[in-house]
């Protein structure tokens, strides 16, 4: 099998691509997807550690992360759709005031 | 160079390429499809790392439910090619790319230069990440977090309904 460090480096690379997506894109949907990418990168590190140490706890953590991500996406996309209906845009630069 | 390493490098190349495609594609639908590809590659990696249950959960929950929800949202909002011009801060984008590149170099260096690494991955046995083994740990050791998760999902479902009703 490959060294654990290779899997961790892949995980870090995916995470940092997600960070770059959050920092540079202006479309709220794409920013959301970049956050999902970061969650997946962390999941990959969890599975790699679970495999390296021969313990199942890392895989259980991934299970919980998946559940929280599903809940987060359901609520977050509902918020995005509501924002789009009031402001006709999902560009985060147009969302600069708290007033609805 | 072993066959395992070759397979891993190929999968890693596809994953990073698809993630970069998501980062740079102007069309939101293409970005969603690139992210689906990343998640499928991760499912294959989970299989290699000895987590078959998580691999199938990844395919059904992430690519099956979450990404379909994303596609649905893109269709509801209109798959507009959002013209992402300069933001209010013009130097933000190159600055962000520079800093994330620096971060990547530092993290890779930290992993590569670490003394006494974790060593090779243990070879996956069929029973290690099976649904039976996962269930045994989940319903004994992690029973309370599991129940809390069900409450969280219920709250999320109610929240989504309340937020989107007219």
PDB file of C-alpha atoms in Angstrom:
ATOM      1  CA  UNK A   1       0.000   0.000   0.000  1.00  0.00           C
ATOM      2  CA  UNK A   2       1.030   3.616  -0.420  1.00  0.00           C
ATOM      3  CA  UNK A   3       2.487   5.711   2.386  1.00  0.00           C
ATOM      4  CA  UNK A   4      -0.043   7.491   4.593  1.00  0.00           C
ATOM      5  CA  UNK A   5       1.733  10.772   3.923  1.00  0.00           C
ATOM      6  CA  UNK A   6       0.746  10.648   0.234  1.00  0.00           C
ATOM      7  CA  UNK A   7      -2.935  10.396   1.147  1.00  0.00           C
ATOM      8  CA  UNK A   8      -2.530  13.240   3.648  1.00  0.00           C
ATOM      9  CA  UNK A   9      -0.840  15.413   1.022  1.00  0.00           C
ATOM     10  CA  UNK A  10      -3.724  14.736  -1.396  1.00  0.00           C
ATOM     11  CA  UNK A  11      -6.149  15.637   1.390  1.00  0.00           C
ATOM     12  CA  UNK A  12      -4.278  18.885   2.104  1.00  0.00           C
ATOM     13  CA  UNK A  13      -4.210  19.770  -1.603  1.00  0.00           C
ATOM     14  CA  UNK A  14      -7.966  19.287  -1.962  1.00  0.00           C
ATOM     15  CA  UNK A  15      -8.556  21.301   1.215  1.00  0.00           C
ATOM     16  CA  UNK A  16      -6.454  24.185  -0.054  1.00  0.00           C
ATOM     17  CA  UNK A  17      -8.234  24.187  -3.418  1.00  0.00           C
ATOM     18  CA  UNK A  18     -11.423  24.537  -1.372  1.00  0.00           C
ATOM     19  CA  UNK A  19      -9.902  27.453   0.562  1.00  0.00           C
ATOM     20  CA  UNK A  20      -8.933  29.128  -2.716  1.00  0.00           C
ATOM     21  CA  UNK A  21     -12.509  28.627  -3.970  1.00  0.00           C
ATOM     22  CA  UNK A  22     -13.992  30.307  -0.903  1.00  0.00           C
ATOM     23  CA  UNK A  23     -11.535  33.206  -1.135  1.00  0.00           C
ATOM     24  CA  UNK A  24     -11.714  33.919  -4.863  1.00  0.00           C
ATOM     25  CA  UNK A  25     -15.183  33.012  -6.170  1.00  0.00           C
ATOM     26  CA  UNK A  26     -18.081  35.434  -5.852  1.00  0.00           C
ATOM     27  CA  UNK A  27     -20.994  33.053  -6.574  1.00  0.00           C
ATOM     28  CA  UNK A  28     -22.498  31.882  -3.279  1.00  0.00           C
ATOM     29  CA  UNK A  29     -23.327  28.426  -4.717  1.00  0.00           C
ATOM     30  CA  UNK A  30     -19.727  27.845  -5.811  1.00  0.00           C
ATOM     31  CA  UNK A  31     -18.485  29.002  -2.395  1.00  0.00           C
ATOM     32  CA  UNK A  32     -20.827  26.437  -0.855  1.00  0.00           C
ATOM     33  CA  UNK A  33     -19.387  23.718  -3.085  1.00  0.00           C
ATOM     34  CA  UNK A  34     -15.869  24.742  -2.076  1.00  0.00           C
ATOM     35  CA  UNK A  35     -16.876  24.290   1.569  1.00  0.00           C
ATOM     36  CA  UNK A  36     -18.152  20.807   0.698  1.00  0.00           C
ATOM     37  CA  UNK A  37     -14.799  20.091  -0.953  1.00  0.00           C
ATOM     38  CA  UNK A  38     -13.017  21.069   2.261  1.00  0.00           C
ATOM     39  CA  UNK A  39     -15.271  18.754   4.285  1.00  0.00           C
ATOM     40  CA  UNK A  40     -14.471  15.919   1.886  1.00  0.00           C
ATOM     41  CA  UNK A  41     -10.741  16.586   2.156  1.00  0.00           C
ATOM     42  CA  UNK A  42     -10.986  16.344   5.948  1.00  0.00           C
ATOM     43  CA  UNK A  43     -12.955  13.098   5.540  1.00  0.00           C
ATOM     44  CA  UNK A  44     -10.164  11.655   3.404  1.00  0.00           C
ATOM     45  CA  UNK A  45      -7.644  12.456   6.151  1.00  0.00           C
ATOM     46  CA  UNK A  46      -9.933  10.777   8.716  1.00  0.00           C
ATOM     47  CA  UNK A  47     -10.161   7.594   6.626  1.00  0.00           C
ATOM     48  CA  UNK A  48      -6.403   7.595   6.044  1.00  0.00           C
ATOM     49  CA  UNK A  49      -5.746   7.860   9.792  1.00  0.00           C
ATOM     50  CA  UNK A  50      -8.321   5.143  10.523  1.00  0.00           C
ATOM     51  CA  UNK A  51      -6.524   2.896   8.066  1.00  0.00           C
ATOM     52  CA  UNK A  52      -3.062   3.792   9.391  1.00  0.00           C
ATOM     53  CA  UNK A  53      -3.924   3.116  13.014  1.00  0.00           C
ATOM     54  CA  UNK A  54      -6.268   0.183  12.338  1.00  0.00           C
ATOM     55  CA  UNK A  55      -9.040   1.819  14.377  1.00  0.00           C
ATOM     56  CA  UNK A  56     -12.615   2.423  13.284  1.00  0.00           C
ATOM     57  CA  UNK A  57     -13.124   5.735  15.118  1.00  0.00           C
ATOM     58  CA  UNK A  58     -11.927   7.770  12.145  1.00  0.00           C
ATOM     59  CA  UNK A  59     -14.534   6.136   9.914  1.00  0.00           C
ATOM     60  CA  UNK A  60     -17.252   6.893  12.491  1.00  0.00           C
ATOM     61  CA  UNK A  61     -16.148  10.552  12.452  1.00  0.00           C
ATOM     62  CA  UNK A  62     -16.579  10.588   8.660  1.00  0.00           C
ATOM     63  CA  UNK A  63     -20.074   9.179   9.114  1.00  0.00           C
ATOM     64  CA  UNK A  64     -20.993  12.077  11.411  1.00  0.00           C
ATOM     65  CA  UNK A  65     -19.387  14.646   9.099  1.00  0.00           C
ATOM     66  CA  UNK A  66     -21.521  13.323   6.222  1.00  0.00           C
ATOM     67  CA  UNK A  67     -24.689  13.679   8.317  1.00  0.00           C
ATOM     68  CA  UNK A  68     -23.851  17.227   9.389  1.00  0.00           C
ATOM     69  CA  UNK A  69     -22.969  18.131   5.788  1.00  0.00           C
ATOM     70  CA  UNK A  70     -26.345  16.847   4.583  1.00  0.00           C
ATOM     71  CA  UNK A  71     -28.167  18.933   7.213  1.00  0.00           C
ATOM     72  CA  UNK A  72     -26.026  21.962   6.403  1.00  0.00           C
ATOM     73  CA  UNK A  73     -26.700  21.724   2.673  1.00  0.00           C
ATOM     74  CA  UNK A  74     -30.461  21.399   3.177  1.00  0.00           C
ATOM     75  CA  UNK A  75     -30.659  24.536   5.325  1.00  0.00           C
ATOM     76  CA  UNK A  76     -27.990  26.480   3.417  1.00  0.00           C
ATOM     77  CA  UNK A  77     -29.549  25.962   0.010  1.00  0.00           C
ATOM     78  CA  UNK A  78     -32.951  26.942   1.426  1.00  0.00           C
ATOM     79  CA  UNK A  79     -31.356  30.193   2.679  1.00  0.00           C
ATOM     80  CA  UNK A  80     -29.737  30.763  -0.737  1.00  0.00           C
ATOM     81  CA  UNK A  81     -33.034  30.270  -2.570  1.00  0.00           C
ATOM     82  CA  UNK A  82     -34.714  32.725  -0.169  1.00  0.00           C
ATOM     83  CA  UNK A  83     -31.929  35.275  -0.721  1.00  0.00           C
ATOM     84  CA  UNK A  84     -32.270  34.853  -4.489  1.00  0.00           C
ATOM     85  CA  UNK A  85     -36.015  35.466  -4.309  1.00  0.00           C
ATOM     86  CA  UNK A  86     -35.585  38.731  -2.419  1.00  0.00           C
ATOM     87  CA  UNK A  87     -32.460  40.101  -4.171  1.00  0.00           C
ATOM     88  CA  UNK A  88     -32.463  38.294  -7.584  1.00  0.00           C
ATOM     89  CA  UNK A  89     -28.755  37.495  -7.203  1.00  0.00           C
ATOM     90  CA  UNK A  90     -26.432  35.044  -5.475  1.00  0.00           C
ATOM     91  CA  UNK A  91     -23.362  37.245  -5.938  1.00  0.00           C
ATOM     92  CA  UNK A  92     -21.975  37.740  -2.437  1.00  0.00           C
ATOM     93  CA  UNK A  93     -20.774  41.261  -3.308  1.00  0.00           C
ATOM     94  CA  UNK A  94     -24.406  42.322  -3.720  1.00  0.00           C
ATOM     95  CA  UNK A  95     -25.208  41.068  -0.212  1.00  0.00           C
ATOM     96  CA  UNK A  96     -23.588  43.851   1.736  1.00  0.00           C
ATOM     97  CA  UNK A  97     -26.375  44.917   4.053  1.00  0.00           C
ATOM     98  CA  UNK A  98     -28.321  43.107   6.730  1.00  0.00           C
ATOM     99  CA  UNK A  99     -31.620  44.682   5.588  1.00  0.00           C
ATOM    100  CA  UNK A 100     -33.568  42.101   3.563  1.00  0.00           C
TER     101      UNK A 100
ATOM    102  CA  UNK B   1       7.167   2.057  -8.409  1.00  0.00           C
ATOM    103  CA  UNK B   2       4.471  -0.330  -7.316  1.00  0.00           C
ATOM    104  CA  UNK B   3       1.084  -0.786  -8.927  1.00  0.00           C
ATOM    105  CA  UNK B   4      -0.607   0.568  -5.771  1.00  0.00           C
ATOM    106  CA  UNK B   5       1.291   3.821  -6.045  1.00  0.00           C
ATOM    107  CA  UNK B   6       0.451   4.133  -9.749  1.00  0.00           C
ATOM    108  CA  UNK B   7      -3.262   3.636  -9.060  1.00  0.00           C
ATOM    109  CA  UNK B   8      -3.144   6.137  -6.209  1.00  0.00           C
ATOM    110  CA  UNK B   9      -1.308   8.736  -8.303  1.00  0.00           C
ATOM    111  CA  UNK B  10      -3.836   8.372 -11.115  1.00  0.00           C
ATOM    112  CA  UNK B  11      -6.766   8.814  -8.740  1.00  0.00           C
ATOM    113  CA  UNK B  12      -5.070  11.778  -7.050  1.00  0.00           C
ATOM    114  CA  UNK B  13      -4.454  13.417 -10.439  1.00  0.00           C
ATOM    115  CA  UNK B  14      -8.135  13.047 -11.384  1.00  0.00           C
ATOM    116  CA  UNK B  15      -9.273  14.384  -7.995  1.00  0.00           C
ATOM    117  CA  UNK B  16      -7.007  17.448  -8.049  1.00  0.00           C
ATOM    118  CA  UNK B  17      -7.787  18.131 -11.715  1.00  0.00           C
ATOM    119  CA  UNK B  18     -11.525  17.956 -11.103  1.00  0.00           C
ATOM    120  CA  UNK B  19     -11.223  20.173  -8.010  1.00  0.00           C
ATOM    121  CA  UNK B  20      -9.288  22.751 -10.057  1.00  0.00           C
ATOM    122  CA  UNK B  21     -11.966  22.462 -12.740  1.00  0.00           C
ATOM    123  CA  UNK B  22     -14.581  23.293 -10.111  1.00  0.00           C
ATOM    124  CA  UNK B  23     -12.479  26.238  -8.953  1.00  0.00           C
ATOM    125  CA  UNK B  24     -12.047  27.767 -12.413  1.00  0.00           C
ATOM    126  CA  UNK B  25     -15.205  26.854 -14.359  1.00  0.00           C
ATOM    127  CA  UNK B  26     -17.435  29.854 -15.112  1.00  0.00           C
ATOM    128  CA  UNK B  27     -20.563  27.735 -15.589  1.00  0.00           C
ATOM    129  CA  UNK B  28     -22.131  26.666 -12.285  1.00  0.00           C
ATOM    130  CA  UNK B  29     -23.510  23.398 -13.699  1.00  0.00           C
ATOM    131  CA  UNK B  30     -20.010  22.367 -14.793  1.00  0.00           C
ATOM    132  CA  UNK B  31     -18.702  23.212 -11.332  1.00  0.00           C
ATOM    133  CA  UNK B  32     -21.300  20.899  -9.757  1.00  0.00           C
ATOM    134  CA  UNK B  33     -20.398  18.074 -12.147  1.00  0.00           C
ATOM    135  CA  UNK B  34     -16.678  18.520 -11.430  1.00  0.00           C
ATOM    136  CA  UNK B  35     -17.415  18.239  -7.709  1.00  0.00           C
ATOM    137  CA  UNK B  36     -19.405  15.032  -8.365  1.00  0.00           C
ATOM    138  CA  UNK B  37     -16.288  13.625 -10.052  1.00  0.00           C
ATOM    139  CA  UNK B  38     -14.137  14.563  -7.028  1.00  0.00           C
ATOM    140  CA  UNK B  39     -16.557  12.786  -4.705  1.00  0.00           C
ATOM    141  CA  UNK B  40     -16.648   9.631  -6.841  1.00  0.00           C
ATOM    142  CA  UNK B  41     -12.835   9.517  -6.865  1.00  0.00           C
ATOM    143  CA  UNK B  42     -12.863   9.912  -3.080  1.00  0.00           C
ATOM    144  CA  UNK B  43     -15.288   6.971  -2.853  1.00  0.00           C
ATOM    145  CA  UNK B  44     -12.800   4.815  -4.801  1.00  0.00           C
ATOM    146  CA  UNK B  45     -10.029   5.990  -2.451  1.00  0.00           C
ATOM    147  CA  UNK B  46     -12.165   4.986   0.545  1.00  0.00           C
ATOM    148  CA  UNK B  47     -12.494   1.503  -0.984  1.00  0.00           C
ATOM    149  CA  UNK B  48      -8.703   1.297  -1.370  1.00  0.00           C
ATOM    150  CA  UNK B  49      -8.208   2.519   2.214  1.00  0.00           C
ATOM    151  CA  UNK B  50     -10.414  -0.251   3.598  1.00  0.00           C
ATOM    152  CA  UNK B  51     -13.686   1.591   4.194  1.00  0.00           C
ATOM    153  CA  UNK B  52     -16.292  -0.041   1.911  1.00  0.00           C
ATOM    154  CA  UNK B  53     -19.269   1.161   3.967  1.00  0.00           C
ATOM    155  CA  UNK B  54     -18.077   4.760   3.793  1.00  0.00           C
ATOM    156  CA  UNK B  55     -17.419   4.415   0.070  1.00  0.00           C
ATOM    157  CA  UNK B  56     -21.034   3.448  -0.563  1.00  0.00           C
ATOM    158  CA  UNK B  57     -22.276   6.121   1.862  1.00  0.00           C
ATOM    159  CA  UNK B  58     -20.157   8.636  -0.041  1.00  0.00           C
ATOM    160  CA  UNK B  59     -21.783   7.650  -3.331  1.00  0.00           C
ATOM    161  CA  UNK B  60     -25.352   7.646  -2.002  1.00  0.00           C
ATOM    162  CA  UNK B  61     -25.221  10.605   0.418  1.00  0.00           C
ATOM    163  CA  UNK B  62     -22.754  12.949  -1.272  1.00  0.00           C
ATOM    164  CA  UNK B  63     -23.084  12.289  -4.990  1.00  0.00           C
ATOM    165  CA  UNK B  64     -26.624  10.961  -4.743  1.00  0.00           C
ATOM    166  CA  UNK B  65     -28.299  13.373  -2.332  1.00  0.00           C
ATOM    167  CA  UNK B  66     -26.164  16.444  -1.697  1.00  0.00           C
ATOM    168  CA  UNK B  67     -24.944  17.068  -5.237  1.00  0.00           C
ATOM    169  CA  UNK B  68     -28.398  16.427  -6.696  1.00  0.00           C
ATOM    170  CA  UNK B  69     -29.674  19.037  -4.233  1.00  0.00           C
ATOM    171  CA  UNK B  70     -26.974  21.398  -5.530  1.00  0.00           C
ATOM    172  CA  UNK B  71     -27.983  20.748  -9.152  1.00  0.00           C
ATOM    173  CA  UNK B  72     -31.607  21.315  -8.157  1.00  0.00           C
ATOM    174  CA  UNK B  73     -30.686  24.654  -6.567  1.00  0.00           C
ATOM    175  CA  UNK B  74     -28.708  25.665  -9.676  1.00  0.00           C
ATOM    176  CA  UNK B  75     -31.732  24.876 -11.842  1.00  0.00           C
ATOM    177  CA  UNK B  76     -34.094  26.797  -9.518  1.00  0.00           C
ATOM    178  CA  UNK B  77     -31.825  29.845  -9.459  1.00  0.00           C
ATOM    179  CA  UNK B  78     -31.285  29.590 -13.204  1.00  0.00           C
ATOM    180  CA  UNK B  79     -27.978  28.189 -14.510  1.00  0.00           C
ATOM    181  CA  UNK B  80     -26.763  31.692 -15.194  1.00  0.00           C
ATOM    182  CA  UNK B  81     -23.180  32.233 -16.189  1.00  0.00           C
ATOM    183  CA  UNK B  82     -22.466  34.608 -13.364  1.00  0.00           C
ATOM    184  CA  UNK B  83     -20.147  37.331 -14.608  1.00  0.00           C
ATOM    185  CA  UNK B  84     -17.707  37.456 -11.731  1.00  0.00           C
ATOM    186  CA  UNK B  85     -15.970  40.739 -12.298  1.00  0.00           C
ATOM    187  CA  UNK B  86     -13.667  42.514  -9.966  1.00  0.00           C
ATOM    188  CA  UNK B  87     -14.952  42.597  -6.421  1.00  0.00           C
ATOM    189  CA  UNK B  88     -14.942  45.758  -4.334  1.00  0.00           C
ATOM    190  CA  UNK B  89     -11.323  44.989  -3.396  1.00  0.00           C
ATOM    191  CA  UNK B  90      -9.361  44.646  -6.635  1.00  0.00           C
ATOM    192  CA  UNK B  91      -6.193  43.159  -5.158  1.00  0.00           C
ATOM    193  CA  UNK B  92      -8.078  40.452  -3.241  1.00  0.00           C
ATOM    194  CA  UNK B  93      -8.010  37.693  -5.884  1.00  0.00           C
ATOM    195  CA  UNK B  94      -4.259  37.584  -6.718  1.00  0.00           C
ATOM    196  CA  UNK B  95      -3.476  38.053  -3.038  1.00  0.00           C
ATOM    197  CA  UNK B  96      -5.745  35.094  -2.136  1.00  0.00           C
ATOM    198  CA  UNK B  97      -4.162  32.854  -4.788  1.00  0.00           C
ATOM    199  CA  UNK B  98      -0.660  33.788  -3.609  1.00  0.00           C
ATOM    200  CA  UNK B  99      -1.434  33.100   0.034  1.00  0.00           C
ATOM    201  CA  UNK B 100      -3.158  29.763  -0.669  1.00  0.00           C
ATOM    202  CA  UNK B 101      -0.205  28.668  -2.832  1.00  0.00           C
ATOM    203  CA  UNK B 102       2.136  29.528   0.036  1.00  0.00           C
ATOM    204  CA  UNK B 103      -0.121  27.599   2.423  1.00  0.00           C
ATOM    205  CA  UNK B 104      -0.048  24.558   0.111  1.00  0.00           C
ATOM    206  CA  UNK B 105       3.752  24.601  -0.065  1.00  0.00           C
ATOM    207  CA  UNK B 106       4.000  24.844   3.714  1.00  0.00           C
ATOM    208  CA  UNK B 107       1.541  22.009   4.378  1.00  0.00           C
ATOM    209  CA  UNK B 108       3.151  19.670   1.853  1.00  0.00           C
ATOM    210  CA  UNK B 109       6.561  20.494   3.318  1.00  0.00           C
ATOM    211  CA  UNK B 110       5.253  19.798   6.827  1.00  0.00           C
ATOM    212  CA  UNK B 111       4.003  16.369   5.767  1.00  0.00           C
ATOM    213  CA  UNK B 112       7.020  15.497   3.631  1.00  0.00           C
ATOM    214  CA  UNK B 113       9.664  16.616   6.108  1.00  0.00           C
ATOM    215  CA  UNK B 114       8.054  15.094   9.183  1.00  0.00           C
ATOM    216  CA  UNK B 115      10.339  12.657  10.940  1.00  0.00           C
ATOM    217  CA  UNK B 116       8.901   9.339  12.047  1.00  0.00           C
ATOM    218  CA  UNK B 117       5.917   9.287   9.717  1.00  0.00           C
ATOM    219  CA  UNK B 118       2.958   7.003  10.068  1.00  0.00           C
ATOM    220  CA  UNK B 119       4.530   4.503   7.725  1.00  0.00           C
ATOM    221  CA  UNK B 120       2.714   2.408   5.180  1.00  0.00           C
ATOM    222  CA  UNK B 121      -1.004   1.928   5.373  1.00  0.00           C
ATOM    223  CA  UNK B 122      -2.062  -1.389   6.785  1.00  0.00           C
ATOM    224  CA  UNK B 123      -3.482  -3.655   4.142  1.00  0.00           C
ATOM    225  CA  UNK B 124      -7.265  -3.560   4.199  1.00  0.00           C
ATOM    226  CA  UNK B 125      -9.004  -6.668   5.411  1.00  0.00           C
ATOM    227  CA  UNK B 126     -12.524  -7.428   4.284  1.00  0.00           C
ATOM    228  CA  UNK B 127     -14.003  -7.149   7.794  1.00  0.00           C
ATOM    229  CA  UNK B 128     -12.261  -3.905   8.839  1.00  0.00           C
ATOM    230  CA  UNK B 129     -14.681  -1.268   7.546  1.00  0.00           C
ATOM    231  CA  UNK B 130     -17.652  -3.506   6.859  1.00  0.00           C
ATOM    232  CA  UNK B 131     -21.180  -2.393   7.781  1.00  0.00           C
ATOM    233  CA  UNK B 132     -21.223  -4.962  10.605  1.00  0.00           C
ATOM    234  CA  UNK B 133     -18.030  -3.635  12.198  1.00  0.00           C
ATOM    235  CA  UNK B 134     -19.104   0.003  11.756  1.00  0.00           C
ATOM    236  CA  UNK B 135     -22.533  -0.740  13.239  1.00  0.00           C
ATOM    237  CA  UNK B 136     -21.028  -2.493  16.238  1.00  0.00           C
ATOM    238  CA  UNK B 137     -18.904   0.563  17.112  1.00  0.00           C
ATOM    239  CA  UNK B 138     -21.602   3.080  16.172  1.00  0.00           C
ATOM    240  CA  UNK B 139     -24.383   1.555  18.250  1.00  0.00           C
ATOM    241  CA  UNK B 140     -22.265   0.797  21.304  1.00  0.00           C
ATOM    242  CA  UNK B 141     -19.573   3.414  21.726  1.00  0.00           C
ATOM    243  CA  UNK B 142     -21.168   6.259  19.747  1.00  0.00           C
ATOM    244  CA  UNK B 143     -24.853   5.701  20.501  1.00  0.00           C
ATOM    245  CA  UNK B 144     -25.536   9.140  22.028  1.00  0.00           C
ATOM    246  CA  UNK B 145     -23.908  11.136  19.162  1.00  0.00           C
ATOM    247  CA  UNK B 146     -25.866   8.972  16.725  1.00  0.00           C
ATOM    248  CA  UNK B 147     -29.156   9.860  18.410  1.00  0.00           C
ATOM    249  CA  UNK B 148     -28.189  13.559  18.527  1.00  0.00           C
ATOM    250  CA  UNK B 149     -27.557  13.346  14.766  1.00  0.00           C
ATOM    251  CA  UNK B 150     -31.126  12.207  14.178  1.00  0.00           C
ATOM    252  CA  UNK B 151     -32.392  15.289  16.075  1.00  0.00           C
ATOM    253  CA  UNK B 152     -30.068  17.460  13.961  1.00  0.00           C
ATOM    254  CA  UNK B 153     -31.470  16.012  10.724  1.00  0.00           C
ATOM    255  CA  UNK B 154     -35.028  16.578  11.940  1.00  0.00           C
ATOM    256  CA  UNK B 155     -34.241  20.216  12.791  1.00  0.00           C
ATOM    257  CA  UNK B 156     -32.604  20.684   9.376  1.00  0.00           C
ATOM    258  CA  UNK B 157     -35.632  19.251   7.566  1.00  0.00           C
ATOM    259  CA  UNK B 158     -38.013  21.508   9.515  1.00  0.00           C
ATOM    260  CA  UNK B 159     -35.708  24.488   8.926  1.00  0.00           C
ATOM    261  CA  UNK B 160     -35.573  23.905   5.169  1.00  0.00           C
ATOM    262  CA  UNK B 161     -39.380  23.720   4.986  1.00  0.00           C
ATOM    263  CA  UNK B 162     -39.869  26.845   7.108  1.00  0.00           C
ATOM    264  CA  UNK B 163     -37.280  28.868   5.156  1.00  0.00           C
ATOM    265  CA  UNK B 164     -38.687  28.108   1.704  1.00  0.00           C
ATOM    266  CA  UNK B 165     -42.433  28.373   2.302  1.00  0.00           C
ATOM    267  CA  UNK B 166     -44.108  31.451   0.939  1.00  0.00           C
TER     268      UNK B 166
END
